[in-house]
Amino acid sequence: MDFNSAQAVEQIRSRLPIAELVGRYVALKPAGKGRHKGLCPFHPEKTPSFQVDEAKGLFYCFGCKAGGDLFAFLQRVEGLEFREALERLARETGVELPEFRAQGKKRELYEVLTLAQEYFRSHLAGAGLEYLKKRGLSEESVEKFGLGYAPPGWDGLLRYLQNKGVSPEEANQAGVLAERDGRFFDRFRNRVTFPILDSLGRVVAFTARALAPEDTPKYLNSPETSLFKKSLLLYAYPQARQAIRDKARAVVVEGLFDAIALHQLGFPETVAVLGSSLSSEQAHLLKRLEVRDLYLSFDADEAGRKATLQSLELDVVKSFLVHSVALEGGKDPGDLLLAPDGAQRYALALHNALPEVEFRFQVAARGVNLQTPQGKQQVLDALLPRLVSPDPLDKVVTALKQVLMSRLHLELRAIDDYIRSRAGRAPAARRAPNPATSLGLSRPDLSEKRLLRELDVISLLYSAPDAEFSNWCQYVEDHTWPPEGSLLADFMLAVKEGKNKARVIRHFQERGEGDRLFDALMKRPEEAPQDLEQTLQTSMARLREVYYEMRLDKLKQELKTNPSVELLKEIQEIQRAIEAERRVYLK
């Protein structure tokens, strides 16, 4: 974020109190001076553990540890990226972002697409609406998803946009017109239109379904533009966002019509891919909504099975509990709209969905004689890429091995030996690296102790007046010498980069210790200590003590393998330093 953008962020904060924004989603009650409490919107609870501190500009849940500023709250509650939250709040508060001025062209494209949507919607009555009703869609569904109709003519939209002051070149860039030999014409003709929305609910493209059998392709898509990259978006995401968050699950289908049909049948957590399978970016959209269970409801044919497997190979998908959904008779979800028991049939399909492990095995074993050594080897080879994992605690690998033992009647040792021989692995068992060891530490308890004491110092710094914040930070750095890689060292680096209090908090939301930082800040009283320097001296002495303890622990380990007089002398010096620090805070 550049300096001007940072100024805009501060303007937004000054114009929109965090309690006002949070209060739109949470029933807040006073909980002391400048504080409010309520039931956390991010996890179920009966006793309020969610708090908002107006003076600090922070929210924090002491239950699920969610925390941050007003931008972080909007991101989390609406499933937005920071940029999207920034744009939304900027519009609401009347703050102009510098990037807006540089992206005027994009705004024009949005306006062109909005006009095109108005045109398609205005022509829905007639052939388009009749087709949708025959497919079983209700008026509510048609309205909810903004479905429209592109008339058969070649220049209806072209002339409509020209009357609105839009040139053919602009409409072509937006993807709603096409051009051939210097002549522009309507891209979509005699088709039902499905507007594709970004995560902010803005129209960025269209998919259009042909009505006449002779018109090909059956579905025609907008070309990719500066606004539309199909791998980055999920159809029906804005409409499904809240249901996905509430249920902690998502149903992913292939067809746009299938997604709408499932919403109508009572499965509002449904979205559709805009390609052949789930992309990494699309999976991250779902992860932002804290999805736990992912149901892949692709076609039952070979292409559908391939799409499911491709989706399962994504690293981000491994954070979900994945299930493969198959409808009886190979039907599409959209076919269920015309069935009187359509909702019950899909609910049963979800109930009977295959867990990832079972799905993988069935695909690998399809058409294979499992009674022969060759057949067993064929299944093992098909599953080998998933059986080889850098994570020794990979649950899918463990479950796959259990299935192979049961279905192929193999012993675990035989499976492991085969995997090692085929994957070129050494026979030695793998062990996950100790996080403390990888950081040059010997004991995890010292690492935790250091973190707690660094958080205590940082929370004290946040009680300093804004104008004195950076000076006090420099004072602490000069008196603690935080080691490279520590939370405090990273904190000091962020301050030196010119980040103020609020921006440093946002910086630490990207770190694993972010939740701990929010916890420490929210527990610290708002008022600064009467003698901030003296209070800091005590906290810094306790912090220096643990820095010395960590150094001492490392030296003792070295002494075991490489004893020397120099090491003994250094150990004695550090022990004296530890005693000196203890005298500071125990006096």
XYZ file of C-alpha atoms in Angstrom:
587
model
C 0.000 0.000 0.000
C 1.485 3.384 -0.959
C 1.466 6.450 1.284
C -1.637 7.977 -0.304
C -3.520 4.721 0.126
C -2.438 4.627 3.765
C -3.883 8.111 4.213
C -7.163 6.917 2.705
C -7.247 4.006 5.146
C -6.816 6.400 8.065
C -9.580 8.639 6.696
C -11.931 5.676 6.518
C -11.127 4.725 10.118
C -11.777 8.269 11.293
C -15.139 8.444 9.489
C -16.466 4.996 10.368
C -16.115 3.847 14.003
C -15.440 0.133 14.253
C -18.339 -0.308 16.691
C -20.736 1.089 14.083
C -19.567 -1.375 11.418
C -19.511 -4.384 13.752
C -22.899 -3.384 15.169
C -24.479 -4.116 11.782
C -23.661 -7.779 12.249
C -23.460 -8.212 16.032
C -25.816 -7.045 18.802
C -23.327 -5.105 20.927
C -23.761 -4.107 24.563
C -21.599 -1.669 26.587
C -18.781 -3.411 28.465
C -16.872 -0.531 30.037
C -15.334 2.680 28.818
C -15.149 2.554 25.015
C -15.762 -1.205 24.976
C -18.637 -3.329 23.700
C -19.344 -7.044 23.831
C -21.596 -9.494 22.010
C -21.910 -13.009 20.659
C -19.124 -13.813 18.213
C -20.310 -13.990 14.580
C -17.478 -16.372 13.696
C -18.265 -19.309 15.985
C -21.302 -20.529 17.949
C -21.409 -19.431 21.571
C -23.970 -18.709 24.294
C -21.852 -16.444 26.498
C -20.360 -13.332 24.828
C -16.603 -13.571 24.364
C -16.456 -11.099 21.465
C -15.331 -7.539 22.243
C -14.863 -4.281 20.384
C -12.493 -1.587 21.663
C -13.288 1.783 20.077
C -10.145 3.526 21.290
C -7.856 0.832 19.913
C -10.019 0.345 16.822
C -9.944 -3.427 17.292
C -12.298 -6.369 17.627
C -11.280 -9.615 19.265
C -12.934 -12.876 20.288
C -11.419 -14.504 23.344
C -13.087 -17.754 22.276
C -12.079 -18.378 18.646
C -9.226 -15.801 18.639
C -10.513 -13.885 15.607
C -9.280 -10.303 15.742
C -8.267 -7.213 13.820
C -9.446 -3.783 12.710
C -12.625 -2.800 10.868
C -11.163 -3.890 7.516
C -10.264 -7.311 8.933
C -13.776 -7.635 10.361
C -15.449 -6.884 7.038
C -13.057 -9.230 5.235
C -13.847 -12.061 7.597
C -17.597 -11.579 7.897
C -18.160 -11.062 4.154
C -15.353 -13.268 2.803
C -13.588 -10.397 1.040
C -9.993 -9.638 0.134
C -8.480 -6.546 1.755
C -8.707 -4.604 -1.500
C -12.404 -5.412 -1.804
C -13.108 -4.378 1.788
C -11.134 -1.180 1.233
C -13.117 -0.301 -1.892
C -16.457 -0.963 -0.213
C -15.692 1.147 2.857
C -14.170 3.887 0.721
C -17.415 4.190 -1.235
C -19.471 4.193 1.943
C -17.412 6.879 3.676
C -16.836 9.021 0.602
C -13.071 8.533 0.637
C -11.446 8.533 -2.790
C -8.708 5.983 -3.279
C -5.751 7.031 -5.447
C -6.053 3.757 -7.384
C -9.607 4.678 -8.369
C -8.333 7.629 -10.342
C -5.805 5.405 -12.117
C -8.399 2.769 -12.926
C -11.051 4.902 -14.545
C -11.073 2.510 -17.510
C -12.128 -0.359 -15.284
C -14.969 1.709 -13.886
C -16.131 2.371 -17.446
C -16.143 -1.361 -18.153
C -18.233 -1.991 -15.048
C -20.679 0.636 -16.262
C -20.869 -0.949 -19.728
C -21.582 -4.354 -18.204
C -24.239 -2.883 -15.933
C -25.954 -1.345 -18.952
C -25.772 -4.659 -20.806
C -27.361 -6.391 -17.834
C -30.187 -3.839 -17.853
C -30.739 -4.518 -21.559
C -30.853 -8.301 -21.129
C -33.161 -8.043 -18.132
C -35.563 -5.767 -20.014
C -35.982 -8.402 -22.755
C -36.521 -11.422 -20.503
C -40.310 -11.549 -20.873
C -41.219 -13.839 -23.748
C -39.017 -16.591 -25.142
C -36.338 -16.329 -22.426
C -38.701 -16.442 -19.469
C -40.764 -19.201 -21.049
C -37.650 -21.362 -21.455
C -36.608 -20.816 -17.808
C -40.068 -21.702 -16.525
C -40.045 -24.904 -18.587
C -36.790 -25.812 -16.874
C -38.519 -25.372 -13.515
C -37.000 -22.103 -12.322
C -39.131 -19.942 -10.061
C -39.540 -16.181 -10.422
C -37.576 -15.796 -7.189
C -34.611 -17.699 -8.656
C -34.721 -15.715 -11.893
C -34.675 -12.508 -9.866
C -32.044 -13.689 -7.390
C -29.549 -14.512 -10.128
C -30.489 -11.664 -12.493
C -31.190 -13.892 -15.478
C -31.979 -12.140 -18.755
C -32.411 -12.690 -22.468
C -30.459 -11.552 -25.515
C -32.851 -11.044 -28.483
C -32.089 -12.670 -31.881
C -31.039 -9.430 -33.602
C -27.426 -8.647 -34.455
C -27.297 -5.044 -33.244
C -29.924 -4.574 -30.517
C -27.422 -4.244 -27.686
C -25.027 -2.316 -29.922
C -27.630 0.379 -30.592
C -28.805 0.405 -26.962
C -25.282 1.042 -25.707
C -24.614 3.696 -28.351
C -27.733 5.539 -27.181
C -26.222 5.459 -23.691
C -22.984 7.003 -24.937
C -20.968 3.755 -25.073
C -18.800 3.271 -28.143
C -18.609 -0.135 -29.895
C -14.921 -0.312 -29.021
C -15.687 0.039 -25.292
C -18.461 -2.563 -25.468
C -16.101 -4.910 -27.300
C -13.501 -4.478 -24.549
C -16.200 -5.343 -22.001
C -16.872 -8.568 -23.902
C -20.535 -7.975 -24.804
C -19.921 -7.168 -28.479
C -17.807 -9.001 -31.031
C -15.955 -7.649 -34.056
C -15.328 -9.110 -37.500
C -13.728 -7.341 -40.444
C -14.101 -4.008 -38.692
C -17.829 -4.472 -37.993
C -19.233 -4.782 -34.481
C -22.244 -6.913 -33.565
C -23.966 -8.413 -30.508
C -22.003 -11.342 -29.092
C -25.083 -13.001 -27.561
C -28.215 -13.584 -29.660
C -31.366 -15.596 -28.877
C -29.880 -16.803 -25.639
C -30.736 -16.736 -21.930
C -28.060 -14.697 -20.147
C -26.442 -15.513 -16.805
C -24.535 -12.536 -15.347
C -21.289 -13.521 -13.657
C -20.531 -11.477 -10.556
C -17.307 -10.811 -8.726
C -17.114 -11.145 -4.942
C -18.448 -7.602 -4.550
C -21.540 -8.440 -6.581
C -20.523 -6.484 -9.701
C -21.250 -7.860 -13.170
C -17.947 -8.746 -14.834
C -19.052 -11.115 -17.618
C -21.906 -13.200 -19.016
C -22.607 -16.780 -19.938
C -25.456 -17.297 -22.412
C -27.443 -20.480 -23.057
C -28.767 -21.114 -26.586
C -32.517 -21.662 -27.008
C -32.469 -23.061 -30.532
C -30.972 -26.587 -30.868
C -29.084 -25.569 -34.007
C -27.271 -22.739 -32.222
C -23.842 -23.811 -31.082
C -22.159 -23.834 -28.711
C -24.892 -24.587 -26.192
C -23.208 -22.179 -23.743
C -21.322 -19.115 -24.962
C -19.073 -17.235 -22.556
C -17.704 -13.719 -22.465
C -14.009 -13.612 -23.365
C -11.613 -12.984 -20.502
C -11.057 -9.268 -19.895
C -9.254 -7.075 -17.389
C -12.274 -7.630 -15.101
C -12.970 -11.286 -15.805
C -10.633 -14.216 -15.227
C -12.747 -17.341 -14.960
C -10.263 -19.236 -12.782
C -10.539 -16.491 -10.142
C -14.325 -16.524 -9.748
C -17.058 -18.909 -8.679
C -20.549 -18.553 -10.096
C -23.178 -17.788 -7.395
C -20.440 -16.948 -4.859
C -22.049 -13.670 -3.700
C -25.439 -15.363 -3.295
C -23.948 -18.390 -1.513
C -21.415 -16.605 0.702
C -23.476 -16.357 3.896
C -24.904 -19.890 3.672
C -21.413 -21.314 3.112
C -20.115 -19.483 6.166
C -23.107 -20.498 8.308
C -22.913 -24.178 7.343
C -19.104 -24.375 7.069
C -19.623 -26.379 3.892
C -19.807 -25.754 0.161
C -21.300 -27.705 -2.730
C -19.401 -27.202 -5.992
C -21.080 -28.068 -9.312
C -20.062 -27.731 -12.951
C -23.075 -26.005 -14.496
C -24.450 -22.558 -13.801
C -27.999 -23.853 -14.152
C -27.171 -26.630 -11.684
C -26.070 -24.050 -9.112
C -29.293 -22.056 -9.474
C -31.381 -25.240 -9.289
C -29.744 -26.329 -6.035
C -30.287 -22.895 -4.495
C -33.967 -23.218 -5.373
C -34.116 -26.765 -3.957
C -32.816 -25.566 -0.597
C -29.031 -25.855 -0.928
C -27.944 -22.177 -0.931
C -24.339 -23.148 -0.171
C -23.848 -24.113 -3.824
C -21.422 -22.496 -6.272
C -20.277 -23.469 -9.764
C -16.840 -23.551 -11.342
C -16.362 -21.576 -14.534
C -14.064 -24.164 -16.059
C -13.651 -27.922 -16.092
C -12.563 -28.284 -12.457
C -11.925 -26.324 -9.290
C -8.941 -23.966 -9.495
C -6.589 -23.108 -6.663
C -7.877 -19.519 -6.597
C -11.483 -20.695 -6.435
C -10.626 -23.068 -3.590
C -9.037 -20.160 -1.706
C -12.303 -18.231 -2.038
C -13.979 -21.077 -0.151
C -11.196 -21.284 2.400
C -11.738 -17.604 3.208
C -15.280 -18.543 4.214
C -13.871 -21.165 6.612
C -15.303 -24.129 4.726
C -14.841 -27.439 6.522
C -16.715 -29.881 4.252
C -16.356 -29.601 0.477
C -18.807 -31.519 -1.711
C -17.707 -31.898 -5.334
C -20.850 -32.571 -7.359
C -19.431 -33.021 -10.849
C -20.799 -35.179 -13.672
C -20.748 -38.945 -13.178
C -18.942 -39.562 -16.484
C -15.216 -39.902 -17.071
C -14.790 -36.147 -17.516
C -16.510 -35.551 -14.169
C -14.288 -38.077 -12.407
C -11.218 -36.442 -13.939
C -12.412 -32.998 -12.805
C -12.885 -34.312 -9.270
C -9.403 -35.827 -9.188
C -7.853 -32.622 -10.546
C -9.592 -30.663 -7.819
C -8.357 -33.077 -5.143
C -4.749 -32.525 -6.193
C -4.819 -28.849 -5.187
C -2.819 -28.145 -2.032
C -5.491 -25.851 -0.603
C -8.158 -28.551 -1.059
C -6.211 -30.751 1.353
C -7.390 -28.447 4.153
C -11.014 -29.521 3.534
C -12.904 -32.726 4.234
C -13.761 -33.583 0.620
C -16.707 -35.665 -0.585
C -17.709 -36.733 -4.102
C -21.430 -36.483 -4.875
C -23.071 -38.653 -7.536
C -26.756 -38.544 -8.465
C -28.569 -41.767 -9.221
C -28.718 -42.487 -12.928
C -25.994 -39.949 -13.721
C -28.466 -37.054 -13.677
C -27.474 -33.409 -13.300
C -28.707 -31.424 -10.274
C -30.665 -29.198 -12.662
C -32.795 -32.186 -13.689
C -34.157 -32.429 -10.137
C -36.146 -29.210 -10.440
C -38.849 -31.014 -12.373
C -38.927 -33.948 -9.959
C -41.476 -33.742 -7.108
C -38.927 -35.213 -4.690
C -35.926 -33.359 -6.126
C -34.811 -31.823 -2.841
C -34.992 -35.149 -0.995
C -33.072 -36.916 -3.750
C -30.226 -34.424 -3.632
C -30.151 -34.478 0.171
C -29.776 -38.272 -0.069
C -26.967 -37.850 -2.606
C -25.128 -35.570 -0.180
C -25.690 -38.046 2.639
C -24.274 -40.867 0.494
C -21.394 -38.810 -0.905
C -18.122 -40.713 -1.092
C -15.293 -39.476 1.136
C -12.170 -38.567 -0.799
C -10.385 -41.796 0.096
C -13.239 -44.031 -1.079
C -13.639 -42.009 -4.269
C -9.943 -42.289 -5.080
C -9.961 -46.031 -4.528
C -13.071 -46.609 -6.641
C -11.623 -44.615 -9.547
C -8.317 -46.481 -9.320
C -10.039 -49.879 -9.090
C -12.557 -49.298 -11.887
C -12.371 -52.231 -14.323
C -9.437 -53.835 -12.460
C -9.327 -57.438 -11.240
C -8.385 -56.994 -7.588
C -7.765 -60.706 -7.101
C -4.583 -60.744 -9.185
C -1.137 -59.411 -8.265
C -1.166 -57.356 -11.477
C -4.484 -55.756 -10.550
C -3.296 -54.887 -7.065
C -0.151 -53.341 -8.491
C -2.236 -51.332 -10.963
C -4.304 -49.849 -8.110
C -1.208 -49.078 -6.059
C 0.432 -47.349 -9.025
C -2.699 -45.267 -9.673
C -2.798 -44.126 -6.032
C 0.956 -43.712 -5.632
C 1.048 -39.909 -6.229
C -1.327 -39.395 -3.289
C 0.346 -42.013 -1.103
C 3.628 -40.081 -1.233
C 3.300 -37.091 1.079
C 5.811 -34.851 2.863
C 3.461 -34.794 5.866
C 4.015 -37.854 8.075
C 0.610 -37.251 9.674
C -1.313 -36.916 6.410
C -4.794 -38.243 7.261
C -5.668 -39.071 3.671
C -2.544 -41.211 3.262
C -3.305 -43.055 6.494
C -6.904 -43.675 5.455
C -5.856 -44.783 1.951
C -3.508 -47.353 3.410
C -6.301 -48.712 5.590
C -8.546 -49.081 2.531
C -5.766 -50.828 0.587
C -5.155 -53.237 3.447
C -8.856 -54.077 3.583
C -9.720 -54.229 -0.122
C -6.481 -55.663 -1.512
C -5.751 -57.890 1.510
C -2.257 -56.489 1.886
C -0.206 -55.929 5.024
C 0.815 -52.384 5.928
C 4.511 -53.297 5.703
C 4.047 -54.570 2.147
C 2.269 -51.336 1.136
C 4.993 -49.165 2.698
C 7.761 -51.222 1.077
C 6.088 -50.900 -2.317
C 5.668 -47.125 -1.917
C 9.335 -46.730 -0.960
C 10.522 -48.849 -3.863
C 8.409 -46.985 -6.416
C 8.957 -43.505 -5.015
C 12.696 -43.944 -4.441
C 12.366 -43.212 -0.746
C 14.866 -44.142 1.903
C 13.524 -46.765 4.335
C 14.178 -44.626 7.384
C 11.008 -43.303 8.965
C 10.371 -39.626 8.467
C 9.800 -37.350 11.388
C 8.360 -33.892 11.299
C 10.991 -31.274 12.109
C 10.802 -29.803 15.560
C 9.833 -26.130 15.104
C 12.055 -25.147 17.998
C 15.049 -26.981 16.554
C 14.559 -25.428 13.112
C 14.761 -22.002 14.724
C 17.992 -22.824 16.543
C 16.160 -23.319 19.857
C 16.339 -26.295 22.152
C 13.091 -26.216 24.085
C 9.619 -25.226 22.872
C 8.759 -23.867 26.345
C 11.458 -21.202 25.990
C 10.073 -20.204 22.608
C 6.614 -19.768 24.140
C 8.073 -17.864 27.083
C 9.867 -15.489 24.703
C 6.693 -14.907 22.700
C 4.661 -14.072 25.820
C 7.234 -11.578 27.054
C 7.619 -9.962 23.634
C 3.833 -9.571 23.467
C 3.881 -7.932 26.904
C 6.420 -5.353 25.694
C 4.530 -4.705 22.439
C 1.221 -4.199 24.226
C 2.925 -1.673 26.501
C 4.222 0.198 23.460
C 0.655 0.429 22.148
C -0.334 2.346 25.279
C 2.081 5.136 24.317
C 0.597 8.233 22.623
C 0.547 8.008 18.811
C 3.000 10.881 18.438
C 5.537 9.118 20.684
C 4.992 5.573 19.418
C 7.990 5.287 17.090
C 10.348 6.894 19.643
C 9.345 4.433 22.342
C 9.774 1.569 19.874
C 13.330 2.708 19.150
C 13.957 2.964 22.898
C 12.868 -0.658 23.405
C 14.933 -1.917 20.482
C 18.027 -0.175 21.835
C 17.573 -1.872 25.208
C 16.558 -5.409 24.208
C 18.395 -6.220 20.945
C 15.689 -8.632 19.688
C 17.183 -11.587 17.783
C 16.516 -12.005 14.086
C 13.340 -13.942 13.381
C 11.666 -13.039 16.659
C 8.260 -11.399 16.826
C 9.739 -8.262 18.361
C 12.418 -7.968 15.647
C 9.751 -8.203 12.957
C 7.644 -5.687 14.863
C 10.503 -3.195 14.971
C 11.154 -3.647 11.268
C 7.510 -2.859 10.500
C 7.694 0.317 12.586
C 10.880 1.422 10.804
C 9.114 0.983 7.484
C 6.832 3.816 8.523
C 3.830 1.801 9.629
C 1.727 3.404 12.334
C -0.041 1.481 15.095
C -2.987 0.378 12.965
C -0.835 -0.653 9.997
C 1.516 -2.656 12.232
C -1.495 -4.590 13.502
C -2.558 -5.359 9.934
C 0.996 -6.484 9.180
C 0.863 -9.016 12.012
C -2.446 -10.420 10.859
C -0.347 -12.204 8.232
C 1.777 -13.854 10.922
C 0.877 -16.893 12.961
C 1.242 -14.842 16.166
C -1.396 -12.330 15.042
C -4.110 -13.769 17.269
C -1.802 -13.692 20.280
C -1.005 -10.049 19.594
C -4.703 -9.119 19.500
C -5.230 -11.032 22.735
C -2.433 -9.139 24.483
C -3.597 -5.756 23.188
C -7.208 -6.291 24.203
C -6.234 -7.398 27.717
C -4.008 -4.369 28.275
C -5.823 -1.360 29.875
C -6.351 1.559 27.500
C -4.630 4.099 29.748
C -0.850 4.233 29.637
C 0.967 3.453 32.930
C 1.748 6.530 35.010
C 5.432 5.834 34.508
C 5.704 4.143 31.117
C 9.505 4.109 31.171
C 9.685 2.337 34.527
C 7.050 -0.210 33.506
C 8.930 -0.858 30.280
C 12.188 -1.312 32.199
C 10.620 -4.155 34.172
C 9.115 -5.810 31.109
C 12.335 -5.443 29.118
C 14.355 -7.027 31.946
C 12.050 -10.052 31.900
C 12.392 -10.221 28.120
C 16.190 -9.939 28.149
C 16.225 -12.715 30.735
C 14.529 -15.157 28.374
C 16.814 -14.078 25.499
C 19.762 -14.982 27.730
C 18.101 -18.249 28.771
C 17.732 -19.284 25.164
C 21.368 -18.489 24.491
C 22.356 -20.422 27.598
C 20.314 -23.437 26.530
C 21.997 -23.468 23.137
C 25.484 -23.203 24.655
C 24.805 -26.127 26.994
C 23.832 -28.249 24.022
C 27.074 -27.284 22.278
C 29.051 -28.126 25.413
C 27.780 -31.720 25.300
C 29.224 -32.318 21.832
C 32.206 -29.936 21.841
C 33.387 -29.138 25.382
C 35.808 -26.226 25.775
C 36.969 -23.700 28.363
C 35.685 -20.834 26.205
C 32.160 -22.277 26.216
C 32.266 -22.693 29.990
C 33.330 -19.069 30.437
C 30.540 -17.818 28.172
C 27.986 -19.920 30.037
C 29.105 -18.397 33.352
C 28.861 -14.874 31.915
C 25.314 -15.494 30.677
C 24.308 -16.955 34.032
C 25.522 -13.761 35.729
C 23.591 -11.676 33.177
C 20.412 -13.634 33.922
C 20.815 -12.970 37.645
C 21.301 -9.262 36.937
C 18.076 -9.076 34.932
C 16.170 -10.838 37.692
C 17.376 -8.269 40.199
C 15.868 -5.528 38.007
C 12.312 -6.853 38.050
C 12.395 -8.438 41.540
C 13.543 -5.344 43.396
